[in-house]
XYZ file of C-alpha atoms in Angstrom:
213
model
C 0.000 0.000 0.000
C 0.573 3.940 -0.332
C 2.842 4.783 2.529
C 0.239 7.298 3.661
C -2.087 4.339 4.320
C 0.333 1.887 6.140
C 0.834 5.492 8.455
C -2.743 5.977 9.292
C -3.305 2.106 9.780
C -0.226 2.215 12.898
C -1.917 5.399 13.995
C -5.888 3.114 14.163
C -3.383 0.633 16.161
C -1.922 2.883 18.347
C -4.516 5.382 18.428
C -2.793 8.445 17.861
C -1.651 11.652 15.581
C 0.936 12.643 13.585
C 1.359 16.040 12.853
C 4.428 18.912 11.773
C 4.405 20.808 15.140
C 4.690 24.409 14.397
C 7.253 25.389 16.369
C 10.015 23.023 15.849
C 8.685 22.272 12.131
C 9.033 18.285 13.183
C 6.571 15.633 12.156
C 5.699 14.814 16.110
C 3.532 11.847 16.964
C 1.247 12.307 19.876
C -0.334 9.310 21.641
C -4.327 9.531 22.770
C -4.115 8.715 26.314
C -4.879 9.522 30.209
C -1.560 11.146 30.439
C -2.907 14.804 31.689
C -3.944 16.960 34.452
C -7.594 17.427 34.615
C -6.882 20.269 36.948
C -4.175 22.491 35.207
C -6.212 22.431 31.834
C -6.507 25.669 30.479
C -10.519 26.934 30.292
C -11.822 27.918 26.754
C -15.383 30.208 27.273
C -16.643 33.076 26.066
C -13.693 35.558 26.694
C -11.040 34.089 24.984
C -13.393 31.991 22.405
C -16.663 31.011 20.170
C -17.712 27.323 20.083
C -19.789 27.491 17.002
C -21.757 23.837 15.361
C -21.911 22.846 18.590
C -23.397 18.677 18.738
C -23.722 15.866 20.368
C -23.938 12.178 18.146
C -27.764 10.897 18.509
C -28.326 7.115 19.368
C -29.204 6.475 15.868
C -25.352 7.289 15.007
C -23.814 5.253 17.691
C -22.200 1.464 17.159
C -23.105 -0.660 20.075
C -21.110 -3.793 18.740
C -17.721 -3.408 17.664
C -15.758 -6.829 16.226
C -11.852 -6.816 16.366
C -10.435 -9.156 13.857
C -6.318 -9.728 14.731
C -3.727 -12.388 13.780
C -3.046 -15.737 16.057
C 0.658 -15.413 16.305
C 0.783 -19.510 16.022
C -1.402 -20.795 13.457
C -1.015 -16.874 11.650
C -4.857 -17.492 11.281
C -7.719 -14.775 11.774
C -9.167 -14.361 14.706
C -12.350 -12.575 16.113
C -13.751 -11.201 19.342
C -17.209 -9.569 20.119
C -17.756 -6.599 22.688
C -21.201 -4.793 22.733
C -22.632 -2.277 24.859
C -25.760 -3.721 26.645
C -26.795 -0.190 27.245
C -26.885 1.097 23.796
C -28.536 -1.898 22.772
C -31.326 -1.831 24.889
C -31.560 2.277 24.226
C -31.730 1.885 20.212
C -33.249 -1.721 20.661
C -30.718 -3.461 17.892
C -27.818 -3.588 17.141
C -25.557 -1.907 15.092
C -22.381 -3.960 14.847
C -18.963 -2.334 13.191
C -15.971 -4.784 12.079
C -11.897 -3.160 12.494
C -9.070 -5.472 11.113
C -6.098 -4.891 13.315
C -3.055 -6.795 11.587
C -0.618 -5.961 13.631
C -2.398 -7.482 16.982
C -1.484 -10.649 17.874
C -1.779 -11.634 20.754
C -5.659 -12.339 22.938
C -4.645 -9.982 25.604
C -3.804 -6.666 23.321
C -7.097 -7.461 21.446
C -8.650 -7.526 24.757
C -7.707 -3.884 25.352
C -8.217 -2.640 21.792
C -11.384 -4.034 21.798
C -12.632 -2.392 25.293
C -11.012 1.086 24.007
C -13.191 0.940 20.773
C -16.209 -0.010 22.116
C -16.123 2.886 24.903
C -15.711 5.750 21.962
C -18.202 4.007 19.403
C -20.866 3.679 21.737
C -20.795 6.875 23.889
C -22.231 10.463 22.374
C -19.408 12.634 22.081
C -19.907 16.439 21.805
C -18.200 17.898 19.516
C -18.091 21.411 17.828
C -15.849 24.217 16.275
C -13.385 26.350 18.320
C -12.663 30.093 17.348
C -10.239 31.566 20.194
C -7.570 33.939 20.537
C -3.874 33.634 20.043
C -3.115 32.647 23.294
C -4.057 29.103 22.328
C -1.736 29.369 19.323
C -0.082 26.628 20.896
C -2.542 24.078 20.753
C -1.328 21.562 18.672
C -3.885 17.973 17.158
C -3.959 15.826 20.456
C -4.052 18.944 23.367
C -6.693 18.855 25.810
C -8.285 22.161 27.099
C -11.410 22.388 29.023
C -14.626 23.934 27.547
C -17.285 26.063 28.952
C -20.830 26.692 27.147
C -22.904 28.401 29.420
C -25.736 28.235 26.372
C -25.645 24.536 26.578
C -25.064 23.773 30.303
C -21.598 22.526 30.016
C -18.900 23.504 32.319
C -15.426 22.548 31.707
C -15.769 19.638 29.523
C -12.557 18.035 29.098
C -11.896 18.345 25.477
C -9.421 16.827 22.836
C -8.325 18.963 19.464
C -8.338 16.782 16.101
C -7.121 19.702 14.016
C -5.975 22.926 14.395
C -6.172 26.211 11.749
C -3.210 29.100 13.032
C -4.499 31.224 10.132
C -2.156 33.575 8.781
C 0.439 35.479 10.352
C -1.522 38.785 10.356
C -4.704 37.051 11.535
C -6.083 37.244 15.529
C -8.036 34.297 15.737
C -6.770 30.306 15.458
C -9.397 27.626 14.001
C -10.017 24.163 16.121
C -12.134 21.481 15.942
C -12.928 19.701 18.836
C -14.208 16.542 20.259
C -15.254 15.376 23.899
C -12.319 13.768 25.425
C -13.542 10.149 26.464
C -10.950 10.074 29.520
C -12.317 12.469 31.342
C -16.543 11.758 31.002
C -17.234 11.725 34.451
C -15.515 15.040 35.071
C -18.075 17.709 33.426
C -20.511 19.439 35.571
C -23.789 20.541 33.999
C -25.959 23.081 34.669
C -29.810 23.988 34.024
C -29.738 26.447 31.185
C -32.016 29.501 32.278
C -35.500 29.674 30.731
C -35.840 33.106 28.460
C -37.928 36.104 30.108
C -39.137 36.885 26.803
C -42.747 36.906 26.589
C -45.041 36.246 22.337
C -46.567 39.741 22.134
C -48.904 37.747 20.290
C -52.622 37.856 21.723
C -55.428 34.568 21.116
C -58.340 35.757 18.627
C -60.921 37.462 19.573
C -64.646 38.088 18.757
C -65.726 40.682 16.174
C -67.289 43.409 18.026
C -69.017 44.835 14.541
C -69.980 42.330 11.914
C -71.076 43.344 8.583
């Protein structure tokens, strides 16, 4: 295959991202993993950013079965093992099943942990939206984790990961992000009741005619 290809398929293994950092101008490989501080995250909200097509995945779009297919290092055979989310299934009431090759497994135990990693993403609603901040982020890099706060949405500083970053040119203010819900840190968002609108319809119900013709 296309190098590009053989890249991407060690990156599904591995589950990371490899990027040219812009500061050293080094393709730089960053693994996805639990390897941060919830705490010293910086805060993205409304004074240094926008989060604009803000969403969350509906149930419809989630896979509740996910089947790892990997190599049996002594008979170099295919194998296959199953892992489903009860929950999802009995919340969409089927399921919907999604099959990853992973050659370079080989061994029961890694496709143990693959397996449990994959399911966990596929089957939970990630939010997800587009980050406009200031250049005080122009560090961010694919991979960082900041924490996000939506008052308009109830969501106070959700851990999140960036997939890809836009620094713009060198005159402009603002850097480009896109952003996804960082599955490490789920339990770690507070939410809030948004407040109902004081806006009142100046609309008024029909009335009777008082003069008919």
């Amino acid at each position: 295959t296309e190098i590009e290809d053989f890249i991407k398929e060690v990156l599904d293994h591995i589950q990371g991202v490899l990027f040219l950092h812009p500061q050293t101008g080094l393709w730089t490989l960053k693994l996805i993993r639990n390897d941060y501080s919830y705490a010293s995250l910086r805060v993205l909200d409304s004074t240094n950013s926008v989060a604009r097509n803000r969403q969350r995945k509906a149930a419809g779009e989630l896979v509740n079965e996910v089947i790892i297919s990997y190599k049996d290092y002594k008979t170099e055979g295919d194998k296959t093992i199953t892992f489903q989310d009860l929950g999802s299934i009995a919340q969409i009431g089927q399921v919907v099943s999604s099959k990853r090759e992973y050659y370079g497994v080989r061994s029961d135990r890694l496709a143990n942990i693959i397996g449990a990693r994959d399911i966990r993403a596929a089957s939970y609603p990630l939010f997800s939206c587009e980050i406009e901040a200031d250049r005080s982020f122009r560090d961010a890099t694919p991979g960082s984790v900041f924490k996000l706060t939506v008052p308009e949405d109830g969501i106070s500083e959700m851990a999140v990961r960036v997939l890809k970053v836009d620094y713009g040119k060198p005159k402009d203010r603002r850097i480009r992000m896109s952003v996804v819900e960082d599955i490490f840190a789920l339990t770690k968002t507070d939410y809030t009741v948004v407040q109902d609108s004081e806006w009142e319809s100046p609309d008024q119900p029909p009335t009777p005619m008082a003069f008919k013709r």
